[in-house]
Coordinates of C-alpha atoms and ligand atoms in Angstrom, one line a residue:
M663 CA 127.2 104.1 119.9
S664 CA 129.2 102.8 122.9
L665 CA 130.9 99.5 121.9
P666 CA 132.8 97.0 123.7
K667 CA 136.4 98.3 123.8
D668 CA 138.2 95.6 121.7
N669 CA 135.6 95.8 119.0
K670 CA 135.6 99.7 118.9
D671 CA 139.6 99.7 118.3
S672 CA 139.7 97.3 115.4
I673 CA 136.4 97.7 113.3
P674 CA 135.9 101.1 111.1
E675 CA 132.6 102.7 111.3
P676 CA 130.0 100.9 109.1
T677 CA 128.4 102.8 105.9
K678 CA 124.8 102.3 106.3
G679 CA 123.3 100.7 103.1
L680 CA 126.6 100.6 101.8
E681 CA 125.9 104.4 100.2
G682 CA 128.7 105.5 98.0
I683 CA 130.7 102.4 98.5
V684 CA 132.4 101.3 95.3
A685 CA 132.5 97.4 95.2
A686 CA 134.0 96.3 91.9
D687 CA 134.6 97.6 88.4
T688 CA 132.0 97.1 85.7
T689 CA 132.2 97.7 81.9
L690 CA 128.4 97.3 81.6
S691 CA 126.8 100.5 82.7
S692 CA 127.5 103.8 84.5
V693 CA 125.1 106.3 86.3
N694 CA 126.0 109.6 86.6
G695 CA 123.5 110.7 89.4
E696 CA 124.5 114.3 89.6
K697 CA 123.9 115.2 85.9
G698 CA 121.0 112.5 85.4
I699 CA 123.0 110.2 83.0
L700 CA 122.8 106.6 82.4
R701 CA 125.1 104.9 79.6
Y702 CA 125.4 101.3 78.7
C703 CA 128.7 100.4 77.7
G704 CA 129.4 104.0 77.1
Y705 CA 126.4 104.7 74.9
N706 CA 124.0 107.4 76.5
I707 CA 120.4 105.8 76.9
D708 CA 119.1 108.9 75.2
D709 CA 120.5 107.8 72.0
L710 CA 119.5 104.1 72.6
A711 CA 115.8 104.6 73.8
F712 CA 114.0 105.3 70.8
S713 CA 116.4 104.1 68.1
T714 CA 117.2 100.4 69.0
T715 CA 115.4 97.1 70.2
F716 CA 115.7 95.1 73.5
E717 CA 117.7 92.6 71.4
E718 CA 120.5 95.5 70.5
T719 CA 120.7 96.2 74.3
I720 CA 121.4 92.6 75.1
C721 CA 124.1 92.4 72.3
L722 CA 125.5 95.4 73.7
L723 CA 125.5 94.1 77.4
Y724 CA 126.9 90.7 76.1
D725 CA 129.5 91.8 73.6
N726 CA 130.2 95.4 74.8
E727 CA 129.5 96.6 71.3
L728 CA 126.4 97.5 69.3
P729 CA 125.7 94.8 66.8
N730 CA 125.9 94.6 63.0
K731 CA 122.8 93.2 61.1
E732 CA 124.1 89.9 61.3
R733 CA 124.8 89.8 65.0
L734 CA 121.2 91.2 65.6
D735 CA 119.6 88.7 63.5
E736 CA 121.2 85.9 65.3
M737 CA 120.5 87.5 68.6
T738 CA 116.8 87.9 67.7
K739 CA 116.6 84.2 66.5
N740 CA 118.3 82.9 69.6
I741 CA 116.1 84.8 72.1
G742 CA 113.1 83.8 70.0
E743 CA 113.9 80.0 70.3
A744 CA 114.6 80.5 73.9
R745 CA 111.2 81.5 74.6
V746 CA 110.1 77.8 75.2
L747 CA 109.7 76.3 78.6
P748 CA 110.1 72.7 79.5
K749 CA 106.6 70.9 80.1
E750 CA 107.3 70.2 83.7
V751 CA 107.9 73.8 84.4
I752 CA 104.7 74.8 82.9
E753 CA 102.9 72.3 85.2
I754 CA 104.7 74.0 88.3
I755 CA 103.3 77.4 86.8
T756 CA 100.0 75.9 86.7
E757 CA 100.2 74.4 90.3
L758 CA 101.6 77.7 91.9
V759 CA 99.3 80.2 90.3
G760 CA 96.7 81.7 92.6
K761 CA 98.4 80.5 95.8
T762 CA 101.4 82.8 95.5
S763 CA 102.1 86.2 93.9
P764 CA 103.4 86.3 90.3
M765 CA 106.8 87.4 91.6
S766 CA 107.2 84.4 94.0
T767 CA 106.1 82.2 91.1
L768 CA 108.8 83.7 88.7
R769 CA 111.4 83.3 91.6
T770 CA 110.5 79.4 91.7
V771 CA 110.6 78.9 88.0
V772 CA 113.7 80.5 87.4
S773 CA 115.3 78.2 90.3
V774 CA 113.5 75.1 89.0
L775 CA 115.0 76.1 85.1
G776 CA 118.2 75.4 86.4
H777 CA 117.4 71.7 86.9
Y778 CA 117.4 71.6 83.1
E779 CA 120.7 72.9 82.7
K780 CA 124.1 71.1 82.4
N781 CA 127.0 72.6 84.2
V782 CA 129.2 74.1 81.4
P783 CA 132.4 76.0 81.2
L784 CA 132.6 79.7 81.4
K785 CA 133.1 80.2 77.7
E786 CA 129.8 78.3 76.9
L787 CA 127.9 80.0 79.6
P788 CA 126.5 83.2 77.5
P789 CA 123.9 80.8 75.6
K790 CA 122.7 79.3 78.9
A791 CA 122.3 83.0 80.1
L792 CA 120.4 84.0 77.0
R793 CA 118.1 81.0 77.2
L794 CA 117.1 82.4 80.6
V795 CA 116.5 86.0 79.0
G796 CA 114.1 84.2 76.6
Q797 CA 112.3 81.8 79.4
I798 CA 111.5 84.6 81.8
A799 CA 109.3 86.3 79.2
T800 CA 107.4 83.3 78.5
A801 CA 107.1 82.4 82.2
V802 CA 105.5 86.0 83.2
A803 CA 103.0 85.5 80.0
M804 CA 102.1 81.9 81.2
I805 CA 101.7 83.0 84.8
H806 CA 99.0 85.4 83.7
R807 CA 97.2 83.2 81.2
S808 CA 97.3 80.4 83.5
R809 CA 95.6 82.2 86.4
E810 CA 92.9 83.6 84.1
N811 CA 92.3 80.0 82.7
L812 CA 93.2 81.2 79.2
P813 CA 94.9 78.9 76.7
I814 CA 98.7 79.1 76.6
I815 CA 100.0 81.1 73.5
E816 CA 103.1 79.6 72.2
A817 CA 106.1 81.7 71.3
D818 CA 106.8 82.7 67.7
P819 CA 110.6 82.9 67.4
T820 CA 110.3 85.0 64.2
K821 CA 108.8 87.9 66.2
G822 CA 110.8 90.4 68.4
H823 CA 110.7 89.9 72.1
A824 CA 108.6 92.8 73.1
E825 CA 105.8 92.0 70.3
D826 CA 105.7 88.2 71.0
F827 CA 105.4 88.8 74.7
L828 CA 102.4 91.1 74.3
K829 CA 101.1 88.3 72.0
M830 CA 101.7 85.5 74.3
L831 CA 100.2 87.8 77.2
H832 CA 97.0 88.9 75.7
G833 CA 96.4 86.5 72.7
T834 CA 96.1 89.4 70.3
D835 CA 98.3 91.4 68.1
S836 CA 99.5 95.0 69.5
S837 CA 99.7 98.2 67.8
K838 CA 102.9 99.6 66.8
T839 CA 102.9 102.1 69.4
Q840 CA 102.3 99.5 72.1
V841 CA 105.1 97.3 70.9
N842 CA 107.6 100.4 70.7
A843 CA 106.6 101.4 74.3
L844 CA 107.4 97.9 75.5
N845 CA 110.7 97.8 73.7
L846 CA 111.6 101.2 75.2
Y847 CA 110.7 99.9 78.7
L848 CA 112.8 96.8 78.3
I849 CA 115.8 98.8 77.1
L850 CA 115.6 101.4 79.7
L851 CA 115.5 98.9 82.6
A852 CA 118.1 96.4 81.3
D853 CA 121.0 97.6 83.5
H854 CA 121.5 100.2 86.2
G855 CA 125.1 99.7 87.9
F856 CA 125.2 97.8 91.2
N857 CA 121.4 98.2 92.1
A858 CA 120.3 95.9 95.0
S859 CA 119.2 92.8 92.7
T860 CA 122.4 93.2 90.6
F861 CA 124.4 93.1 93.7
S862 CA 122.8 90.3 95.1
A863 CA 123.2 88.3 91.8
R864 CA 127.0 89.3 91.9
V865 CA 127.2 88.2 95.7
T866 CA 125.9 84.9 94.8
A867 CA 128.0 84.4 91.7
G868 CA 130.9 85.4 93.8
T869 CA 130.7 82.4 95.6
L870 CA 131.0 80.5 92.3
A871 CA 127.5 79.2 92.8
N872 CA 125.7 78.7 89.4
L873 CA 123.9 81.1 87.3
H874 CA 120.5 80.2 88.1
S875 CA 121.2 80.5 91.8
A876 CA 122.6 83.9 91.1
I877 CA 119.4 85.0 89.1
T878 CA 117.0 83.4 91.7
S879 CA 118.7 85.7 94.3
A880 CA 118.3 88.9 92.0
V881 CA 114.5 88.0 91.5
G882 CA 113.8 87.7 95.2
T883 CA 115.7 90.9 95.7
L884 CA 113.9 92.8 93.2
S885 CA 110.7 91.9 94.4
G886 CA 110.8 94.4 97.4
P887 CA 108.9 97.6 97.4
L888 CA 112.0 99.9 98.0
H889 CA 113.5 98.2 94.5
G890 CA 111.3 96.7 91.8
G891 CA 108.2 96.4 93.9
A892 CA 107.7 100.2 93.6
N893 CA 106.1 100.2 90.2
E894 CA 103.1 98.2 91.2
K895 CA 102.6 100.5 94.5
A896 CA 103.0 103.6 92.2
M897 CA 100.1 102.2 90.2
D898 CA 98.1 101.5 93.1
M899 CA 98.6 104.9 94.2
I900 CA 97.8 106.6 90.9
I901 CA 94.6 104.5 90.7
E902 CA 93.6 105.1 94.4
V903 CA 94.1 109.0 93.8
G904 CA 92.1 108.7 90.7
T905 CA 91.2 112.3 89.8
K906 CA 93.6 115.3 89.7
K907 CA 91.8 117.4 92.4
K908 CA 92.5 114.5 95.0
A909 CA 96.3 114.5 94.5
S910 CA 97.1 117.5 96.7
D911 CA 95.4 116.0 99.8
Y912 CA 96.7 112.5 99.2
I913 CA 100.2 113.5 98.9
Q914 CA 99.9 116.2 101.9
N915 CA 98.6 113.2 104.1
A916 CA 101.5 111.0 102.8
F917 CA 104.1 113.6 104.0
D918 CA 102.1 114.1 107.2
T919 CA 102.2 110.6 108.3
K920 CA 105.9 110.0 107.0
Q921 CA 105.0 107.5 104.2
K922 CA 107.3 106.9 101.4
I923 CA 105.7 107.7 98.2
M924 CA 106.4 105.2 95.6
G925 CA 108.4 106.2 92.5
F926 CA 110.2 109.0 94.3
G927 CA 113.6 109.3 95.6
H928 CA 117.0 107.4 94.7
R929 CA 119.9 106.5 96.1
V930 CA 122.2 107.8 93.1
Y931 CA 120.2 110.3 91.2
K932 CA 120.5 113.8 92.6
V933 CA 118.3 115.2 89.7
D934 CA 115.6 113.4 87.9
D935 CA 116.2 109.7 87.0
A936 CA 117.8 109.6 83.4
R937 CA 115.0 107.0 82.1
K938 CA 112.0 109.2 83.5
P939 CA 111.7 111.5 80.4
H940 CA 111.6 108.6 78.1
L941 CA 109.2 106.8 80.0
K942 CA 106.9 109.8 80.5
K943 CA 106.9 110.8 76.9
M944 CA 106.0 107.0 76.0
A945 CA 103.3 106.8 78.9
K946 CA 101.9 110.0 77.4
K947 CA 101.5 108.4 73.9
I948 CA 100.2 105.1 74.9
W949 CA 97.4 106.9 76.5
E950 CA 96.7 109.4 73.8
E951 CA 96.3 106.2 71.5
K952 CA 93.6 105.0 74.0
N953 CA 92.0 108.5 73.9
D954 CA 92.0 108.5 77.7
M955 CA 94.2 110.9 79.4
K956 CA 92.6 110.5 82.8
L957 CA 95.2 108.5 84.7
F958 CA 98.5 109.9 83.0
E959 CA 97.1 113.3 84.0
V960 CA 96.7 112.1 87.5
S961 CA 100.4 110.8 87.5
E962 CA 101.4 114.4 86.4
E963 CA 99.7 115.8 89.1
I964 CA 101.1 113.6 91.8
E965 CA 104.6 114.3 90.6
K966 CA 103.8 118.2 90.9
Q967 CA 102.3 117.8 94.3
V968 CA 105.3 115.7 95.6
K969 CA 107.9 118.4 94.2
D970 CA 105.8 121.3 95.2
R971 CA 106.5 119.9 99.0
K972 CA 110.1 118.3 99.0
A973 CA 113.2 118.3 96.7
I974 CA 112.7 114.6 95.7
I975 CA 113.4 113.1 92.3
T976 CA 111.2 111.0 90.2
N977 CA 112.5 107.7 89.8
V978 CA 112.1 105.1 86.8
D979 CA 109.2 103.1 88.5
F980 CA 106.7 106.2 88.6
Y981 CA 106.2 106.6 84.8
S982 CA 106.9 102.9 84.2
A983 CA 103.5 102.5 86.1
P984 CA 101.1 104.3 83.8
L985 CA 103.0 102.9 80.6
L986 CA 102.7 99.2 81.6
Y987 CA 99.1 100.0 82.8
G988 CA 98.4 101.7 79.4
L989 CA 99.6 98.2 78.0
D990 CA 96.7 96.6 79.7
I991 CA 99.2 94.8 81.8
P992 CA 97.8 94.1 85.5
T993 CA 99.6 95.9 88.5
D994 CA 100.9 92.6 89.9
L995 CA 102.8 91.7 86.8
F996 CA 104.9 95.0 86.9
T997 CA 107.7 93.7 88.8
P998 CA 107.8 90.4 86.9
L999 CA 108.1 92.6 83.8
F1000 CA 110.9 94.6 85.4
A1001 CA 112.8 91.1 86.0
M1002 CA 112.1 90.5 82.2
S1003 CA 114.0 93.3 81.3
R1004 CA 116.7 93.4 84.2
I1005 CA 117.6 89.8 83.3
A1006 CA 119.6 91.0 80.6
G1007 CA 121.8 93.0 82.9
W1008 CA 121.7 90.4 85.8
T1009 CA 123.0 87.8 83.4
A1010 CA 125.9 90.0 81.9
H1011 CA 126.9 91.1 85.4
V1012 CA 127.0 87.5 86.4
L1013 CA 129.2 86.6 83.4
E1014 CA 131.3 89.6 84.2
Q1015 CA 131.6 88.4 88.0
Y1016 CA 132.7 84.8 86.9
R1017 CA 135.4 86.3 84.4
N1018 CA 137.2 88.1 87.2
N1019 CA 136.0 86.6 90.4
R1020 CA 136.7 87.3 94.1
L1021 CA 134.6 86.4 96.8
I1022 CA 132.5 89.2 98.0
R1023 CA 132.6 89.1 101.8
P1024 CA 132.3 92.5 103.8
R1025 CA 132.5 92.3 107.5
A1026 CA 129.9 93.4 110.3
R1027 CA 130.7 95.4 113.2
Y1028 CA 129.4 93.3 116.3
V1029 CA 127.5 95.8 118.7
G1030 CA 126.3 93.3 121.2
Q1031 CA 127.5 92.3 124.7
I1032 CA 130.7 90.4 125.0
D1033 CA 132.2 88.6 127.9
R1034 CA 128.9 87.2 129.2
T1035 CA 128.9 84.5 131.6
F1036 CA 127.9 81.2 130.4
R1037 CA 125.0 79.4 132.8
P1038 CA 123.9 75.8 132.0
I1039 CA 120.0 75.6 131.1
E1040 CA 118.8 74.5 134.5
Q1041 CA 120.0 78.0 136.0
R1042 CA 118.5 80.0 133.1
Ligands
CMC566 N1 108.8 109.5 99.8 C1 109.2 110.6 100.8 N2 110.3 110.6 101.1 C2 111.3 110.1 100.6 C3 111.2 109.3 99.6 C4 109.9 109.0 99.0 N3 109.8 108.2 98.1 N4 112.5 108.9 99.3 C5 113.1 109.4 100.0 N5 112.5 110.3 100.9 C6 113.1 111.2 102.0 C7 113.5 110.4 103.1 O1 112.4 110.2 103.9 C8 114.6 111.0 103.7 O2 114.2 112.2 104.3 P1 114.8 112.8 105.4 O3 116.4 113.2 105.1 O4 114.1 114.2 105.8 O5 114.7 111.9 106.6 C9 115.5 111.6 102.3 O6 114.5 111.5 101.4 C10 116.5 110.3 102.0 O7 115.6 109.0 102.0 P2 116.3 107.7 102.3 O8 115.3 106.7 102.4 O9 117.0 107.6 103.5 O10 117.2 107.4 101.0 P3 117.7 106.1 100.4 O11 118.8 106.3 99.6 O12 118.1 105.2 101.7 O13 116.4 105.3 99.8 C11 114.8 104.7 98.1 C12 116.3 105.4 98.4 C13 114.7 104.5 96.6 C14 114.7 103.4 98.8 C15 113.9 105.7 98.7 O14 113.8 107.0 98.0 C16 112.4 105.0 98.7 O15 111.9 104.5 99.5 N6 111.7 105.5 97.5 C17 110.5 105.0 97.5 C18 110.4 103.6 96.8 C19 110.8 103.5 95.2 O16 110.5 104.4 94.5 N7 111.9 102.5 94.9 C20 112.2 102.5 93.7 C21 113.7 102.9 93.5 S1 114.3 103.3 91.8 C22 114.2 102.0 90.9 C23 114.9 100.5 91.6 O17 115.9 100.6 92.2 O18 113.8 99.7 91.5

């Protein structure tokens, strides 16, 4: 690109999409994209996936340690008690549903929830952050029940987060497999280095804006189809393909017309996403319990057809889709459910940013014209 001389001399070449740029240190999670390993605070998610609960993951991210029984009970109780929304927020949800997407409603709810919180010093911030972890789940369930004109189900703080969310959403008890599946999903998506939404939360926190402003930024960032919005689009594709034999033509057409196939590709992973095998295994289990393997088999066939054509990795959003759909969750709630998990990581990152803050402020390279001659409005 030819640049004005004075710019060219002083500004280095930008890195498009900040690829490969390390923006800060973190002790929360590490992603080894070459080997496909994700660790939370040093623990491989392969060890956490089927042997812990979402509440344990929250303890790990907040304390940097796995909890003992006492700490876990305290966390489960605190999150349970936090699954309550102020009456006025419920009214706002009722007012917004049907007029905008669940994800936009959720973003507004997070912003509004900030009005019910006091400014507190940093050492008192974790309980406030945890409240938001609980509240987001209730908001997602209420958004759904409100638009379906179904009675609101109050939270039961004695239940685990995954189990109670499914109850608040569906109004009925879920099977053990279903609760385990949601737990697994919430554990696996809780944190992932400097993904776009986490980074946006840290940028906002880096200005010393408050917690709810940072999380509102994150929810907005997550909504895009290149990030959290991909799970919904992946499910739309699986449903549209509908049968195994249609997958080949569908994928060929997507490549021929240069469309991005949702649930594939990743900035960091060079081999399949560390979370994929666990999500795939659990999605299969859920559909086996339903005795209906059709959509799961379509998913597998789409994966095969993509890989036959291009060396492209399967990311977290692909098998999240049949897993969530198998839990009877409507597709437009998929990204809000992503937020319901990632809120654990977002809030932990905001706390980490505040503890060792420096304003995040990169530069832009100006590539427009310079030294233009000003003309008054009458002469333009
Ligand atoms: N379908 C088809 N081709 C793809 C895809 C895809 N999903 N992803 C990447 N490619 C190709 C892309 O066309 C390019 O090919 P070429 O070098 O021949 O031009 C190459 O792979 C590199 O792609 P890129 O878009 O430059 O890679 P990126 O690092 O900028 O983008 C991504 C990463 C995740 C945005 C991208 O892979 C994508 O758009 N995937 C689909 C959306 C998606 O599934 N997003 C969820 C991401 S993981 C969870 C999360 O963060 O929320």
